[in-house]
Amino acid sequence: MSSDERSLTELRAALRRGETTAVEVTEACLARIQEHDRELHAFATVAGDEARAAARAADRALSSGAAGALAGVPVAVKDLFLVRGVVRTNGSPAFADDAPAIADATAVARLRAAGAVIVGTTHLHELAFGPTGVNPALGTPLNPWDADLVPGGSSSGSGTAVAARLVPAALGTDTGGSVRIPSSFCGLTGLKPTYGRVSRAGITPLAWSLDHAGPMARSAADLAVLLGVIAGHDPADPTSARLPVPDYEAALGTGLRGLRLGVPRDFCMRVIEPPVAVAFERALADLRAAGATVNDITLPTLAQAGPALGATILAEAAVGLRAALGERRARVGIEAHVYLELGKIVTGPQYLAAQRLRTRLYVEMAAALARVDLLATPASVVLPPSIGALQLRIGEGEAEMGVIEAIARMTGPFNLTGLPALALPCGFTSRGIPIGLQLASRPFTEAALLAAGHAYQQATDFHTRRPSRGAERG
Amino acid sequence: MPGHEELRRRLAAAGADLPDELVDLVVQAAGALATALEDLVGLDLGDAEPFVPSRRLVDDAGT
């Protein structure tokens, strides 16, 4: 089996058994990037020399029996994280002339400490400010399933790189769905952990009360390994939680029997594209068949989640990015410029109402999660839109909705409440476009979430399918 | 559209720096947002305090 065929967990096992070496894996990974990234445009920077040095160190650790959890595994990192020796562009020409970073973001440092080989940084929606992944200034990563469709963002390059088998895993960030949306649109598994579970130190902020860092890979089992490495309190991030980190891998065997799922059906089905509705219902049927119970629930405040998310992101970004941009402000692209200017129209009472609404939404979700174990929704009510689309007509009622609002409709509520949420593939359209399922759970119960995702993936094969574009088949 | 006019007025009042040729596009695309933001203020949110995720989620961990 070639290294691009292997998932993170399969690759790690092969390295530990001595079937391959970190140097071989890394060279193959760099060769795939060299061969395919001209078309895919996933990578902002490829750190070949540093990756080779890390691979040699990983091989020494593997042969001495002192290997970390990710020894020799190539990982890519969204170009919003500090990566030592690499210029962090934040997806914007405004930062392109910055000096290379002299230190790693905490999550990146933890990956390195576990032996991961950081192969480079990936493109994104400019300043992480948008869910399509389209970036006119620095280039848009290609959706490997269909080049005419957006890859999803803002962690678009991470989505493309993993889906096209350039790397087995990547880091993203998620402010309104930016890990889960590209995961859904690219056929991957992605996790937005609980707010505070993963340090944000060294990550350029977009909206500090909504920002999360999270992993993207092929399966829930892969994510369990990654989260176990990057989770935990960090003195450099005052919002990171002082809570112990469970053994996520050990919890994977829990299964679905007896699990209670709640579906906010009225909100999920009100505006939805028919292929997504069909795949979602089939996923619920599969979950039932595996032993879960599924019941409809009502979360009335979801109806106002979109404006609350908009008010919070626009206002916090207008303040936070002003500081991060400084004199670079004049060089941002036109879309980010418009959003930054729109932040000026959010009034104090509107921002405050949005924060109070978040409490009401959280209380509703907490009450629901006292009766059920997980919430289930589609990851996105729409398929990946065409590049350049601004408005969509959705479903049989042909409801008209802006692309941003439509894409983030299901993911944004879990940024507002900070609850952990997992996106995973649950089907494909007749044209082969992936569709995602979203599962969410109580604060800091990622172990249960990943276990449910793993059990679903044991019963289905959607997460194993690969697009025709990208690295060649073994 | 009332939302469009409201957004145009608020962009001007806030001193938003948008090229003239873009104002109409922004107003068209985000006009509904201005109305939705104002609707937030009119909601009866009872005694709900502003959400503080770093406190609330840790308090509720394990529940």
XYZ file of C-alpha atoms in Angstrom:
537
model
C 0.000 0.000 0.000
C 1.463 3.408 -0.921
C 1.636 6.042 1.794
C -1.085 8.195 0.214
C -3.488 5.254 0.443
C -3.008 5.066 4.192
C -5.030 7.062 6.684
C -3.242 8.659 9.617
C -3.862 5.690 11.890
C -2.842 3.193 9.191
C 0.306 5.173 8.436
C 1.210 5.416 12.104
C 0.799 1.658 12.503
C 2.965 0.972 9.432
C 5.694 3.255 10.784
C 5.637 1.535 14.158
C 5.812 -1.901 12.558
C 8.804 -0.793 10.524
C 7.076 -1.381 7.193
C 8.176 2.081 6.106
C 10.201 4.947 7.512
C 9.369 8.561 8.261
C 11.910 9.638 5.651
C 10.256 7.471 2.986
C 6.810 8.729 3.959
C 7.913 12.350 3.966
C 9.723 12.108 0.632
C 6.635 10.535 -0.928
C 4.446 13.241 0.565
C 6.689 16.041 -0.728
C 6.789 14.381 -4.160
C 2.972 14.278 -4.283
C 2.792 17.943 -3.354
C 5.403 18.777 -5.988
C 3.491 16.834 -8.624
C -0.081 17.850 -7.868
C -0.166 21.143 -6.014
C 0.329 23.251 -9.124
C -3.202 22.162 -10.030
C -4.642 21.834 -6.539
C -3.203 25.026 -5.021
C -3.586 23.743 -1.481
C -0.214 24.860 -0.111
C 0.922 28.382 0.671
C 4.395 27.256 1.738
C 6.076 23.860 1.535
C 8.720 23.453 4.238
C 10.682 20.629 2.604
C 14.014 20.949 4.391
C 12.418 21.261 7.818
C 10.122 18.314 7.056
C 13.060 16.119 6.042
C 14.922 17.015 9.253
C 11.825 16.225 11.317
C 11.432 12.909 9.494
C 15.019 11.915 10.300
C 14.393 12.751 13.955
C 11.157 10.738 13.884
C 12.986 7.706 12.488
C 15.535 7.944 15.295
C 12.695 8.097 17.840
C 10.882 5.190 16.200
C 13.959 2.986 16.238
C 14.758 3.869 19.852
C 11.246 3.076 21.063
C 10.678 6.659 22.194
C 8.298 7.703 19.421
C 5.511 10.162 20.107
C 1.890 9.638 19.097
C 2.428 11.106 15.631
C 6.043 10.139 14.955
C 6.729 10.396 11.240
C 3.194 11.420 10.223
C 3.055 14.355 7.769
C 0.635 17.112 8.792
C -0.238 20.389 7.052
C -1.249 23.530 8.917
C -3.620 26.303 7.883
C -1.668 29.468 7.143
C -3.287 31.202 10.113
C -1.038 29.398 12.627
C 2.515 30.469 13.393
C 4.928 27.897 11.985
C 8.577 28.460 12.833
C 10.589 29.587 9.809
C 7.511 30.211 7.622
C 5.892 33.526 6.641
C 2.310 33.526 7.937
C 0.186 35.236 5.295
C -3.240 34.658 6.901
C -4.414 34.214 3.328
C -3.873 37.894 2.624
C -1.429 39.905 0.541
C -1.376 42.288 3.490
C 0.877 39.863 5.411
C 2.887 38.507 2.487
C 5.923 40.649 3.286
C 6.065 39.676 6.958
C 9.198 38.063 8.354
C 9.181 34.292 8.895
C 7.807 33.226 12.286
C 10.383 32.649 14.997
C 8.172 30.293 17.025
C 5.300 27.861 16.553
C 1.686 28.274 17.593
C 1.038 26.054 20.605
C -0.970 23.498 18.594
C 1.860 23.238 16.055
C 4.475 22.903 18.800
C 2.443 20.061 20.324
C 2.274 18.300 16.955
C 6.055 18.573 16.610
C 6.583 17.347 20.173
C 4.525 14.267 19.291
C 6.804 13.613 16.304
C 4.574 14.939 13.503
C 6.323 16.147 10.361
C 5.007 19.622 9.502
C 5.223 19.726 5.714
C 3.885 23.233 5.165
C 1.078 25.724 5.449
C -2.187 25.724 3.499
C -4.203 28.418 1.754
C -7.413 29.820 3.189
C -10.178 32.336 2.656
C -8.513 35.711 3.198
C -8.063 36.362 6.938
C -10.295 33.288 7.537
C -13.142 35.727 6.905
C -15.557 33.658 4.780
C -16.862 30.107 4.329
C -16.276 29.438 0.621
C -12.481 29.257 0.544
C -12.411 31.463 -2.543
C -9.375 33.734 -2.420
C -8.888 35.971 -5.477
C -5.644 37.464 -4.193
C -3.618 34.378 -3.266
C -5.571 31.730 -5.157
C -8.415 29.333 -4.444
C -7.650 25.708 -3.579
C -9.359 23.311 -5.950
C -12.169 21.097 -4.706
C -10.807 17.695 -5.789
C -14.348 16.364 -6.329
C -15.324 19.081 -8.820
C -13.116 21.981 -9.886
C -16.115 24.231 -10.555
C -17.292 24.070 -6.946
C -15.892 25.862 -3.931
C -13.717 23.750 -1.612
C -15.357 25.325 1.432
C -13.601 27.540 3.899
C -12.100 29.122 5.468
C -9.699 26.154 5.917
C -9.901 25.435 2.196
C -6.300 24.422 1.546
C -6.351 22.003 4.464
C -9.510 20.433 3.033
C -8.046 20.137 -0.437
C -4.703 18.777 0.792
C -6.268 15.976 2.832
C -8.998 15.113 0.307
C -6.474 14.886 -2.543
C -4.256 12.637 -0.406
C -1.349 15.071 -0.332
C -1.256 14.662 3.468
C -3.180 12.405 5.855
C -4.164 15.227 8.209
C -4.211 18.986 8.660
C -5.089 21.670 11.165
C -7.785 24.263 10.555
C -9.624 26.915 12.485
C -13.374 27.297 12.871
C -15.192 30.564 13.640
C -18.509 29.849 11.897
C -17.798 26.399 10.456
C -14.351 26.747 8.870
C -13.176 23.247 9.805
C -16.526 21.495 9.290
C -17.529 23.208 6.022
C -14.426 22.264 3.977
C -14.559 18.839 5.612
C -18.134 18.444 4.396
C -17.483 19.860 0.924
C -14.306 17.799 0.448
C -15.557 14.497 1.911
C -13.470 14.588 5.108
C -13.949 14.223 8.831
C -13.353 17.427 10.813
C -13.772 18.430 14.434
C -14.514 21.744 16.069
C -13.664 20.953 19.680
C -15.305 22.657 22.659
C -14.317 26.318 23.045
C -11.199 26.262 25.226
C -10.240 22.636 24.488
C -7.400 23.534 22.081
C -5.091 26.510 22.570
C -5.396 29.393 20.138
C -2.042 30.915 21.069
C -0.150 31.797 17.900
C -3.251 31.807 15.690
C -4.374 35.063 14.102
C -7.765 35.830 15.631
C -10.887 36.514 13.617
C -13.530 36.677 16.365
C -12.167 35.751 19.777
C -15.414 34.509 21.342
C -16.072 32.216 18.349
C -12.601 31.071 17.206
C -11.614 27.422 17.640
C -8.702 25.343 16.329
C -9.398 21.800 15.174
C -8.111 18.823 13.191
C -9.173 17.544 9.745
C -8.459 14.024 8.492
C -10.144 11.048 6.898
C -11.802 9.470 9.922
C -12.935 10.016 13.496
C -10.222 7.597 14.597
C -7.595 9.841 12.963
C -9.069 12.859 14.747
C -8.897 11.064 18.106
C -5.122 10.791 17.714
C -4.726 14.401 16.644
C -6.970 15.839 19.347
C -5.170 13.864 22.015
C -1.973 15.609 20.960
C -3.177 19.208 20.573
C -5.784 19.447 23.386
C -5.119 20.782 26.851
C -4.548 23.899 28.882
C -1.995 26.398 27.644
C -0.785 29.250 29.850
C -0.300 31.295 26.674
C -4.049 31.179 25.945
C -6.141 32.482 28.859
C -9.321 31.043 27.275
C -7.965 27.485 27.251
C -9.665 25.269 29.816
C -7.880 23.841 32.871
C -9.423 20.414 32.421
C -7.757 17.016 32.007
C -7.492 15.575 28.488
C -9.072 12.124 28.202
C -7.692 9.255 26.134
C -9.766 9.789 22.991
C -8.421 6.699 21.240
C -9.300 4.449 24.151
C -12.886 5.733 24.073
C -13.456 4.881 20.404
C -14.958 1.440 21.011
C -18.118 2.672 22.687
C -20.429 2.037 19.719
C -23.871 3.388 18.926
C -26.144 0.945 20.757
C -28.383 2.826 23.146
C -27.137 6.237 22.033
C -29.912 8.865 21.960
C -29.812 11.355 19.086
C -31.856 14.555 18.885
C -32.637 16.127 15.507
C -33.829 19.754 15.307
C -35.854 18.701 12.312
C -37.949 21.796 11.739
C -34.849 23.973 11.392
C -32.802 21.387 9.462
C -35.495 20.679 6.891
C -36.954 24.155 6.428
C -34.321 25.180 3.892
C -32.320 22.289 2.437
C -31.233 20.985 -0.943
C -32.970 17.684 -1.771
C -29.815 15.517 -2.135
C -28.659 16.695 1.291
C -32.046 15.876 2.813
C -31.966 12.389 1.296
C -28.428 11.685 2.529
C -29.227 13.034 5.998
C -32.325 10.838 6.360
C -30.325 7.837 5.192
C -27.636 8.615 7.773
C -30.267 8.756 10.505
C -31.596 5.398 9.298
C -28.078 3.946 9.376
C -27.589 5.247 12.917
C -30.899 3.693 13.986
C -29.901 0.412 12.369
C -26.684 0.467 14.389
C -28.649 0.736 17.618
C -29.147 4.464 18.213
C -32.532 6.024 18.893
C -33.420 9.170 16.954
C -35.983 11.689 18.140
C -36.967 15.110 16.868
C -36.328 18.082 19.129
C -37.030 21.802 18.876
C -34.467 24.560 19.369
C -36.502 27.715 18.689
C -33.568 30.138 18.968
C -31.805 28.548 15.991
C -33.988 30.808 13.852
C -32.022 33.868 15.070
C -28.594 32.215 15.104
C -27.556 33.614 11.713
C -27.892 37.302 12.605
C -26.283 36.680 16.019
C -23.314 35.018 14.327
C -23.080 37.870 11.823
C -23.190 40.560 14.495
C -20.541 38.804 16.584
C -18.101 38.054 13.780
C -18.389 41.469 12.136
C -17.993 43.405 15.371
C -15.198 41.287 16.875
C -13.271 41.101 13.596
C -13.501 44.844 13.073
C -11.776 45.323 16.424
C -9.471 42.303 16.540
C -8.209 42.435 12.983
C -7.599 46.162 13.227
C -4.948 45.380 15.812
C -3.521 42.446 13.855
C -3.420 44.365 10.582
C -2.024 47.674 11.789
C -0.492 49.511 8.850
C -1.177 46.531 6.594
C -4.892 47.412 6.569
C -4.672 49.176 3.198
C -3.468 45.975 1.484
C -6.329 43.605 2.294
C -8.476 42.327 -0.583
C -11.820 43.851 -1.412
C -14.021 41.177 0.203
C -12.242 41.348 3.557
C -12.231 45.130 3.291
C -16.023 45.157 2.863
C -16.516 42.880 5.890
C -14.234 45.039 8.013
C -16.211 48.129 7.014
C -19.526 46.338 7.673
C -18.286 45.757 11.218
C -18.696 49.492 11.789
C -22.472 49.287 11.431
C -22.967 46.796 14.271
C -24.178 48.858 17.215
C -23.509 48.204 20.882
C -27.120 47.143 21.588
C -27.046 44.762 18.602
C -23.792 43.144 19.729
C -25.100 42.820 23.277
C -28.377 41.301 22.068
C -26.373 38.756 20.060
C -24.397 37.751 23.170
C -27.595 37.373 25.216
C -29.145 35.340 22.422
C -26.120 33.027 22.581
C -26.967 32.293 26.217
C -30.562 31.494 25.291
C -29.447 29.194 22.478
C -26.947 27.495 24.782
C -29.625 26.936 27.450
C -31.910 25.366 24.836
C -29.136 23.081 23.576
C -28.087 22.147 27.133
C -31.686 21.258 27.981
C -31.919 19.109 24.852
C -28.604 17.442 25.661
C -29.948 16.516 29.079
C -32.511 14.331 27.275
C -30.360 13.066 24.399
C -26.655 12.239 24.061
C -25.927 13.940 20.741
C -27.510 16.411 18.348
C -27.539 15.485 14.656
C -27.898 17.858 11.699
C -26.587 18.058 8.153
C -23.139 19.689 8.194
C -24.393 22.011 5.461
C -27.902 22.348 4.057
C -26.385 23.048 0.648
C -23.953 21.237 -1.608
C -20.726 23.095 -2.372
C -21.841 26.091 -4.476
C -20.249 27.103 -7.750
C -17.244 29.412 -7.457
C -18.473 33.008 -7.652
C -22.087 32.325 -6.611
C -23.454 34.974 -4.235
C -27.089 33.920 -3.876
C -28.631 30.430 -3.905
C -32.123 29.147 -4.570
C -32.490 26.256 -2.196
C -34.813 23.289 -2.185
C -38.230 22.682 -3.596
C -39.548 25.984 -2.195
C -36.604 27.719 -3.908
C -35.903 29.825 -0.829
C -33.385 32.504 -1.784
C -30.473 32.852 0.578
C -27.012 34.398 0.501
C -24.193 31.905 0.049
C -22.543 32.733 3.366
C -25.743 32.389 5.373
C -26.662 29.151 3.617
C -23.262 27.499 4.035
C -22.896 28.369 7.736
C -26.548 27.792 8.686
C -25.877 24.512 10.516
C -22.323 25.039 11.721
C -22.579 28.592 13.113
C -24.887 27.710 16.029
C -22.151 25.548 17.550
C -19.668 28.411 17.367
C -22.199 30.590 19.151
C -22.554 28.031 21.952
C -18.999 26.678 21.902
C -20.219 23.057 21.989
C -18.077 20.424 20.237
C -19.238 19.449 16.742
C -18.002 16.820 14.306
C -18.525 16.787 10.525
C -18.217 13.493 8.687
C -19.172 12.179 5.235
C -22.641 10.614 5.020
C -23.256 10.339 1.289
C -22.611 11.523 -2.237
C -24.808 13.005 -4.921
C -25.369 11.158 -8.186
C -22.553 13.343 -9.601
C -20.211 12.230 -6.850
C -20.231 15.366 -4.678
C -19.769 14.639 -0.960
C -22.414 15.403 1.660
C -21.687 15.805 5.370
C -23.383 14.877 8.627
C -22.821 16.921 11.807
C -22.932 15.535 15.337
C -22.645 17.745 18.443
C -22.470 16.991 22.149
C -22.107 18.430 25.670
C -19.126 20.589 26.696
C -15.793 18.753 26.642
C -17.336 15.409 25.574
C -15.324 15.069 22.378
C -14.578 11.457 23.373
C -18.260 10.552 23.044
C -18.553 12.485 19.812
C -15.545 10.811 18.228
C -16.699 7.392 19.444
C -20.086 7.892 17.774
C -18.417 9.086 14.582
C -16.071 6.105 14.629
C -18.950 3.672 15.122
C -20.834 5.270 12.208
C -17.712 4.974 10.048
C -17.361 1.309 11.003
C -20.833 0.778 9.549
C -20.404 2.927 6.398
C -17.672 3.550 3.814
C -18.273 7.166 2.739
C -15.109 8.333 4.540
C -12.946 5.915 2.554
C -13.868 7.245 -0.893
C -11.372 9.425 -2.710
C -11.678 11.917 -5.534
C -10.157 11.336 -8.940
C -8.031 14.489 -8.701
C -4.914 14.498 -6.557
C -2.321 11.891 -5.749
C -2.346 8.870 -8.032
C -3.822 5.646 -6.790
C -1.256 3.232 -5.371
C -36.398 47.742 0.211
C -36.344 49.194 3.750
C -33.354 47.085 4.802
C -31.341 48.322 1.859
C -32.049 51.955 2.657
C -31.300 51.357 6.333
C -27.967 49.760 5.461
C -27.101 52.590 3.058
C -27.894 55.128 5.780
C -25.894 53.274 8.421
C -22.886 52.775 6.194
C -22.826 56.511 5.585
C -23.386 57.337 9.260
C -20.600 54.963 10.332
C -18.203 56.537 7.849
C -17.669 53.211 6.111
C -14.916 53.483 3.527
C -16.388 51.707 0.499
C -15.708 52.533 -3.156
C -18.759 54.161 -4.754
C -19.041 51.388 -7.322
C -19.306 48.792 -4.540
C -21.917 50.446 -2.334
C -24.867 49.230 -4.379
C -23.507 45.668 -4.453
C -22.869 45.654 -0.702
C -26.308 47.099 -0.014
C -27.878 44.459 -2.261
C -25.975 41.583 -0.688
C -26.162 42.673 2.945
C -29.392 44.690 3.054
C -31.227 41.919 4.880
C -28.470 41.870 7.486
C -29.233 45.422 8.604
C -32.851 44.471 9.254
C -31.877 41.220 10.988
C -29.414 43.008 13.272
C -32.058 45.504 14.325
C -34.507 42.649 14.929
C -32.043 41.174 17.439
C -32.463 44.244 19.645
C -36.224 43.818 19.625
C -36.165 40.196 20.872
C -37.459 39.415 24.347
C -34.435 37.638 25.794
C -35.754 37.548 29.357
C -33.009 37.592 31.944
C -30.329 36.096 29.692
C -26.877 37.489 30.424
C -24.223 37.828 27.695
C -22.636 34.475 26.877
C -19.077 33.962 28.122
C -17.941 30.665 26.588
C -14.695 30.339 28.539
C -16.655 30.422 31.807
C -19.958 28.748 30.954
C -18.586 25.690 29.204
C -16.061 24.900 31.924
C -18.761 25.348 34.577
C -20.946 22.851 32.726
C -18.201 20.330 31.906
C -19.201 16.838 32.954
C -22.880 17.680 33.334
